[in-house]
Short mmCIF file of C-alpha atoms in Angstrom, two decimals:
data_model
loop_
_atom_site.label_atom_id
_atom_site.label_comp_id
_atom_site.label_asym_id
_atom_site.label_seq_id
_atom_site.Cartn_x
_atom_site.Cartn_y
_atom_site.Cartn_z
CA UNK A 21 -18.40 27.84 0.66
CA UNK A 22 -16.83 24.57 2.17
CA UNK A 23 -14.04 24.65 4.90
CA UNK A 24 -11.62 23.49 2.55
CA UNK A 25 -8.59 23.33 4.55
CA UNK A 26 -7.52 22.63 8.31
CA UNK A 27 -4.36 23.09 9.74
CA UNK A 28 -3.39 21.98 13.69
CA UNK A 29 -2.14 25.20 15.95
CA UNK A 30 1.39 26.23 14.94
CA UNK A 31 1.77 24.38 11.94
CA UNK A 32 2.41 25.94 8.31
CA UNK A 33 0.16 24.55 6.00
CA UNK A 34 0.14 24.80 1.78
CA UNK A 35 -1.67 27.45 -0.37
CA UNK A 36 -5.27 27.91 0.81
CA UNK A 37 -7.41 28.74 -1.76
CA UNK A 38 -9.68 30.01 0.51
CA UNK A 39 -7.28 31.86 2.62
CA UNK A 40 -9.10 35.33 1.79
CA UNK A 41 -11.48 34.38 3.78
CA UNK A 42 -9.81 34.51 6.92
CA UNK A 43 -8.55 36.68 9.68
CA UNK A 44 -5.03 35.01 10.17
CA UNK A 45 -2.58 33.32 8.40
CA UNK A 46 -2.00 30.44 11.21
CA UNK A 47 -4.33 28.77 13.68
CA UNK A 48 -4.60 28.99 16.70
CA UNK A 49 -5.92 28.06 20.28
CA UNK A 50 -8.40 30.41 22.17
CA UNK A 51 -6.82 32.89 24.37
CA UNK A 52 -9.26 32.01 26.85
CA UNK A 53 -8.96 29.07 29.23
CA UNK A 54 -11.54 26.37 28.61
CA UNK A 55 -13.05 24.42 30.86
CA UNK A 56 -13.36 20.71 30.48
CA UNK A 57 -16.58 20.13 32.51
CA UNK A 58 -18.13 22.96 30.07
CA UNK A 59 -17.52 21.14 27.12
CA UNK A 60 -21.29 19.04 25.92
CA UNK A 61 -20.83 15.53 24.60
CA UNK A 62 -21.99 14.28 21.15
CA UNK A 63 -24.87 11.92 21.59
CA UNK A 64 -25.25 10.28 17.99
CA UNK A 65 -28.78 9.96 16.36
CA UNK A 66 -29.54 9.38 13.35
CA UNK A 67 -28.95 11.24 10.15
CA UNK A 68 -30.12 12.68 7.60
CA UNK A 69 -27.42 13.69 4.97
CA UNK A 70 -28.09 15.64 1.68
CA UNK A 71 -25.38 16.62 -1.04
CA UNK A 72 -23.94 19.50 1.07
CA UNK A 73 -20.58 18.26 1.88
CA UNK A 74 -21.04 15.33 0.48
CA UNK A 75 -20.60 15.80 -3.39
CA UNK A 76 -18.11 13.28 -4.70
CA UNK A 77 -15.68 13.00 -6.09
CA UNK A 78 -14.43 16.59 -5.34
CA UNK A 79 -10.85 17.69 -5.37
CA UNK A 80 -8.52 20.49 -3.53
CA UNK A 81 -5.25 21.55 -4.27
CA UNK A 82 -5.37 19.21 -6.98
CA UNK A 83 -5.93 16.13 -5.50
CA UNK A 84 -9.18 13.95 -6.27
CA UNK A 85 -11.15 12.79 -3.49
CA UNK A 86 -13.84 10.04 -2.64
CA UNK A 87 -16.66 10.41 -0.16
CA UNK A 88 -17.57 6.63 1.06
CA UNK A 89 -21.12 5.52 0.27
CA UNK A 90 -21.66 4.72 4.02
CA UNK A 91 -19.52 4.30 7.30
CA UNK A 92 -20.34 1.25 8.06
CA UNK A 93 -17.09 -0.97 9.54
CA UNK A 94 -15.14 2.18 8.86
CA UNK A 95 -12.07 1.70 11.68
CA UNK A 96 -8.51 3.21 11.25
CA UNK A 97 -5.61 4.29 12.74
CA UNK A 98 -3.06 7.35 12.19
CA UNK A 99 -2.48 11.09 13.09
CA UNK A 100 -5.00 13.53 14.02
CA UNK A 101 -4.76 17.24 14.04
CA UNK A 102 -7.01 20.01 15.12
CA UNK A 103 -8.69 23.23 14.11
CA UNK A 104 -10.05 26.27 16.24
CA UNK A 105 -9.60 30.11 16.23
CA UNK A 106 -8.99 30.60 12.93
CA UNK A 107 -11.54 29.05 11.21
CA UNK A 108 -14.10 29.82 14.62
CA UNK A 109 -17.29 30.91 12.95
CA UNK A 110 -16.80 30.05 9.55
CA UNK A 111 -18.65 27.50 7.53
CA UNK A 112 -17.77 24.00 7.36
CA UNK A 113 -18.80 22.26 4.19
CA UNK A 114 -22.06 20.87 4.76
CA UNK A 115 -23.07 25.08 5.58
CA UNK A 116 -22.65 24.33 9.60
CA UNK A 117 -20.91 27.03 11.58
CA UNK A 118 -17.43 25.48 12.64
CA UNK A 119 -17.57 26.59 16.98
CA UNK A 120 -14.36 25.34 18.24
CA UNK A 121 -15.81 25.22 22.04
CA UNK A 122 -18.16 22.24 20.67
CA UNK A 123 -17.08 18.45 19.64
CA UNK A 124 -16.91 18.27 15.99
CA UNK A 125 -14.65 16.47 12.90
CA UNK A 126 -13.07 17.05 9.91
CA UNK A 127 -12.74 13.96 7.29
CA UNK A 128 -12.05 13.14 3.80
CA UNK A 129 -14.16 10.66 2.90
CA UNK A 130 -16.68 9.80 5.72
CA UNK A 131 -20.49 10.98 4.73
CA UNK A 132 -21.58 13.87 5.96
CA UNK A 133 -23.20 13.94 9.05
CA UNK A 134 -21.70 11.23 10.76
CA UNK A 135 -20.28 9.50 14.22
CA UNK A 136 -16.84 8.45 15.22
CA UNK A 137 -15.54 7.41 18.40
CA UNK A 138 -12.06 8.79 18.49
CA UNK A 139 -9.60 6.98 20.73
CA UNK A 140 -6.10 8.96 21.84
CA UNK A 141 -3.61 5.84 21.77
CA UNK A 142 -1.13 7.42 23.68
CA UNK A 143 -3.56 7.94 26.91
CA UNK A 144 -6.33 5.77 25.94
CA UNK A 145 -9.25 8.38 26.19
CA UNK A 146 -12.10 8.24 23.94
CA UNK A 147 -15.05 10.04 22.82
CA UNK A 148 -17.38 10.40 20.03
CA UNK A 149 -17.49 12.90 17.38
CA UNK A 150 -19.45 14.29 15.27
CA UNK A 151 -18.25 14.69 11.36
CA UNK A 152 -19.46 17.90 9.82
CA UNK A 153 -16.35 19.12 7.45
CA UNK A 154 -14.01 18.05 5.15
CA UNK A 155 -10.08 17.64 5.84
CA UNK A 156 -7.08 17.46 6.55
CA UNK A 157 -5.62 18.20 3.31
CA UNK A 158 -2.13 17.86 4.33
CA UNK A 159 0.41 15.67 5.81
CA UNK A 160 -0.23 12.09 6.62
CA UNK A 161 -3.34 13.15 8.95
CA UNK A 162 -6.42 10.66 9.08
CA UNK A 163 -9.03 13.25 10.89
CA UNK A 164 -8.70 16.98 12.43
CA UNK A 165 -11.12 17.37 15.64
CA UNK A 166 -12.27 20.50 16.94
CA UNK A 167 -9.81 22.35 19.72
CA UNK A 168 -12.43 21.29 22.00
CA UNK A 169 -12.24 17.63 20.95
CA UNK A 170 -8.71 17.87 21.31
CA UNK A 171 -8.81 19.20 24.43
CA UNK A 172 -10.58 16.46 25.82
CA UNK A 173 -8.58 13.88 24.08
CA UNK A 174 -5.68 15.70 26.32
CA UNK A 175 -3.42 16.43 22.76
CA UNK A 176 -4.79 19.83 22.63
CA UNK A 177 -1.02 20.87 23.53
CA UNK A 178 1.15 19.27 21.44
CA UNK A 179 -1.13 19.58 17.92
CA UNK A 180 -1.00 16.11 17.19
CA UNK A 181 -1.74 12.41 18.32
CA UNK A 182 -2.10 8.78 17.40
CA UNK A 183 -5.38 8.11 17.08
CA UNK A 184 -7.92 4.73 16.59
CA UNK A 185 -11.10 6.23 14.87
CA UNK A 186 -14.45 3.95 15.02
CA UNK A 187 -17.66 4.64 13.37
CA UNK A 188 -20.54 4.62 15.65
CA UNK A 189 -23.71 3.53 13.93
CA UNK A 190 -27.18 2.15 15.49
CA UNK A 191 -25.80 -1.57 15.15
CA UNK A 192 -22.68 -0.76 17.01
CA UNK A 193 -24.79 0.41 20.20
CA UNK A 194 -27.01 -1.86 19.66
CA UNK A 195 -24.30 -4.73 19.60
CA UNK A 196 -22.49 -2.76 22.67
CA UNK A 197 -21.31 -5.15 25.87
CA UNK A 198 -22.09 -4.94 29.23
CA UNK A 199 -20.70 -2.65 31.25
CA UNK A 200 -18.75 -4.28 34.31
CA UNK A 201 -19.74 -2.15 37.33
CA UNK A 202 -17.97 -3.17 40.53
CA UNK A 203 -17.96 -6.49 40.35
CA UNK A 204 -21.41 -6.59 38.60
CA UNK A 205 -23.25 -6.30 35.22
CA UNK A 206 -25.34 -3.95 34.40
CA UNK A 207 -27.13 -3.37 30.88
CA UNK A 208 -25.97 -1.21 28.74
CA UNK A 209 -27.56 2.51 28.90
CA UNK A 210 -30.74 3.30 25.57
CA UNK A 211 -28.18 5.40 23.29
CA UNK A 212 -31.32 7.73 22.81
CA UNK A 213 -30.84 8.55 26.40
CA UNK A 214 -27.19 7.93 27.23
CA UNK A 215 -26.09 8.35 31.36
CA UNK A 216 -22.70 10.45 31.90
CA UNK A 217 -20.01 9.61 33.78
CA UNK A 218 -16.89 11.88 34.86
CA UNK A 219 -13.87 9.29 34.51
CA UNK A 220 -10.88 9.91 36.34
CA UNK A 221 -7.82 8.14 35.42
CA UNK A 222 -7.23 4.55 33.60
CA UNK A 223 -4.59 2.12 34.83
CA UNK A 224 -3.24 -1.01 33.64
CA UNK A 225 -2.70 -1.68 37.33
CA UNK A 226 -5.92 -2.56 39.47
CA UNK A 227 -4.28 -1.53 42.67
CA UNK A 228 -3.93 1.78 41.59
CA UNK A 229 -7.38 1.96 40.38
CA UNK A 230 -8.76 1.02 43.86
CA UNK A 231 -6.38 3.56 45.89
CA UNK A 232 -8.37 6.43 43.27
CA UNK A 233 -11.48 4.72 43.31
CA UNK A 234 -11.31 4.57 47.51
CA UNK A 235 -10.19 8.28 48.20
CA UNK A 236 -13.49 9.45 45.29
CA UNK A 237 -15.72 7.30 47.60
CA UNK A 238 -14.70 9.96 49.78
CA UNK A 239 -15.68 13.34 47.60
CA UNK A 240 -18.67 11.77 46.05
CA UNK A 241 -22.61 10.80 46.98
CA UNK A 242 -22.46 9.30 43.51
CA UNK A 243 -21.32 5.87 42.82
CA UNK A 244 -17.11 5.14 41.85
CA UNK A 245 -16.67 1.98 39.90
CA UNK A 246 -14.20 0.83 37.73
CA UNK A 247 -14.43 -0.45 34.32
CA UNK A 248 -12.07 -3.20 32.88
CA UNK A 249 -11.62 -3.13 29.38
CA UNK A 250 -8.88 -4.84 27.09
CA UNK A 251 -7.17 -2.53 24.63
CA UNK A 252 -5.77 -3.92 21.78
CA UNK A 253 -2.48 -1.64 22.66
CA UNK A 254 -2.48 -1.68 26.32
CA UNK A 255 -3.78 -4.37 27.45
CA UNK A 256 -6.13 -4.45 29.99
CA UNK A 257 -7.11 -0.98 31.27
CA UNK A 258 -9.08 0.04 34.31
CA UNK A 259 -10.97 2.93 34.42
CA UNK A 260 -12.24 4.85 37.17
CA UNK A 261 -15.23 6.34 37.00
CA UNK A 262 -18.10 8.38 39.07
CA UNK A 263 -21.51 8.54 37.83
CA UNK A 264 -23.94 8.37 36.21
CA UNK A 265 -24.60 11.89 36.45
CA UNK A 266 -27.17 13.91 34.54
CA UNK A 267 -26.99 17.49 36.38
CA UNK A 268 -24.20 19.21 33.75
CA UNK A 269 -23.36 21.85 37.30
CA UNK A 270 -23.08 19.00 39.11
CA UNK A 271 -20.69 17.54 37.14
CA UNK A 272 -18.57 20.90 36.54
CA UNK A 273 -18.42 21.00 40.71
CA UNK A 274 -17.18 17.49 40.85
CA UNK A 275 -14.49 17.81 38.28
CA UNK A 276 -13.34 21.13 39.90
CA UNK A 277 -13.22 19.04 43.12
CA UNK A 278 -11.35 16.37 41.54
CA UNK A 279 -8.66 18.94 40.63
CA UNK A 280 -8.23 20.86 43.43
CA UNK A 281 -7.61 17.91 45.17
CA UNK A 282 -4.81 16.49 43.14
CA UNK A 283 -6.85 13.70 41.73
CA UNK A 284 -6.40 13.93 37.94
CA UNK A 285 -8.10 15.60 35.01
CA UNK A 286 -11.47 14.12 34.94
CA UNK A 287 -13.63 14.46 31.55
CA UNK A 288 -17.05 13.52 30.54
CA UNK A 289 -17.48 10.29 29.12
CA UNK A 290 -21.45 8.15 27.37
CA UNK A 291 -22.55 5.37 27.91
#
């Protein structure tokens, strides 16, 4: 059966008519710390999508819903939640097995399988996710991620955060910029082979971005650039990042580094 219903940590949510099926009444976080570095990206490919989770209209707790014909242009802002040890192991509604240590979605109406890139508005980190279940059915929420999604998007915490969500599609990477490395531009990377980078910290202030980008130089055989962007909330933002860098051990040493030594929470970020 689908994963009909998704409630952030801590949060009471309405009758579940599949609440039967599981072990607690409330969710949860995992007792267990997790670690960042351990966390794999999604690398979008294409799809192939078949009527499991994607029947429509469909309707829960008598409400009708809509699945879009395709996510093309899809972009919107609002509140996202997220799931983990309650519904750890269960199905999500296209028959999936929901793991809350991987980076995955809940939607209403997106298709099923496909790509967002998720931005957290109140820290400006981003990543992509993968959509593979259908929610949230309550509240004013636009999308519930995965506790590790969350985690990374640094909301994990509080349960909730403003969110910008994107759909990722071949013509977006294929129409994707330039990436301004240190001065210089460099292509951007194949998406069917995309290079990681651990970024650091983003500033609005450049000065600040040097001072990090100058004491890294110091940790680090690989390569510290920043990347100016402009942020249609912020402004322009410059983030610092090391890479690329392939070896996943590698970069779980480097991001332990970067902690011990007071540096910020790095995470994993595509190109």
């Amino acid at each position: 059966g689908a994963l009909l219903l998704a409630a952030c940590a801590g949060t009471p949510e309405p009758v579940n008519p599949n609440a039967g099926r599981y072990s607690m009444a409330q969710d949860r976080a995992p007792a267990a710390v997790v670690d960042l570095a351990s966390i794999p990206d999604v690398v979008p490919e294409p799809v192939t999508r078949t009527l499991a989770g994607n029947r429509s209209p469909y309707s829960v707790l008598g409400k009708t819903y809509h699945v879009l014909p395709s996510e093309e242009g899809y972009r919107e802002q609002g509140v996202a939640s997220w799931y983990g040890e309650k519904f750890h192991g269960h199905r999500t509604s296209n028959g999936e097995v929901f793991d809350m240590y991987r980076v995955s979605a809940a939607h209403k109406s997106l298709p099923i399988p496909s790509f967002l890139r998720v931005t957290n508005l109140d820290n400006n980190r981003s990543l992509i996710v993968r959509v593979n279940d259908r929610g949230p059915f309550h509240g004013d929420r636009v999308i519930d991620l995965s506790y590790a999604a969350a985690l990374k998007l640094d909301y994990a915490d509080r349960g909730t955060a403003r969110v910008l969500l994107e759909a990722v599609t071949d013509a977006a990477y294929a129409d994707r910029p330039a990436v301004a490395l240190a001065g210089r531009s460099v292509a951007a990377q194949d998406p069917a082979n995309p290079a990681h980078y651990l970024q650091v910290g983003a500033f609005a202030d450049i000065d600040s971005a040097r001072r990090l980008s100058a004491q890294l130089e110091d940790m680090t055989a690989h390569q510290v650039f920043i990347r100016s962007v402009r942020t249609p909330d912020a402004g322009v933002l410059h983030r610092v990042r090391i890479g690329p860098i392939q070896d996943a051990r590698e970069i779980q040493q480097l991001t332990r580094s970067v902690v011990a030594a007071n540096l910020g929470r790095p995470y994993t970020v595509s190109e």
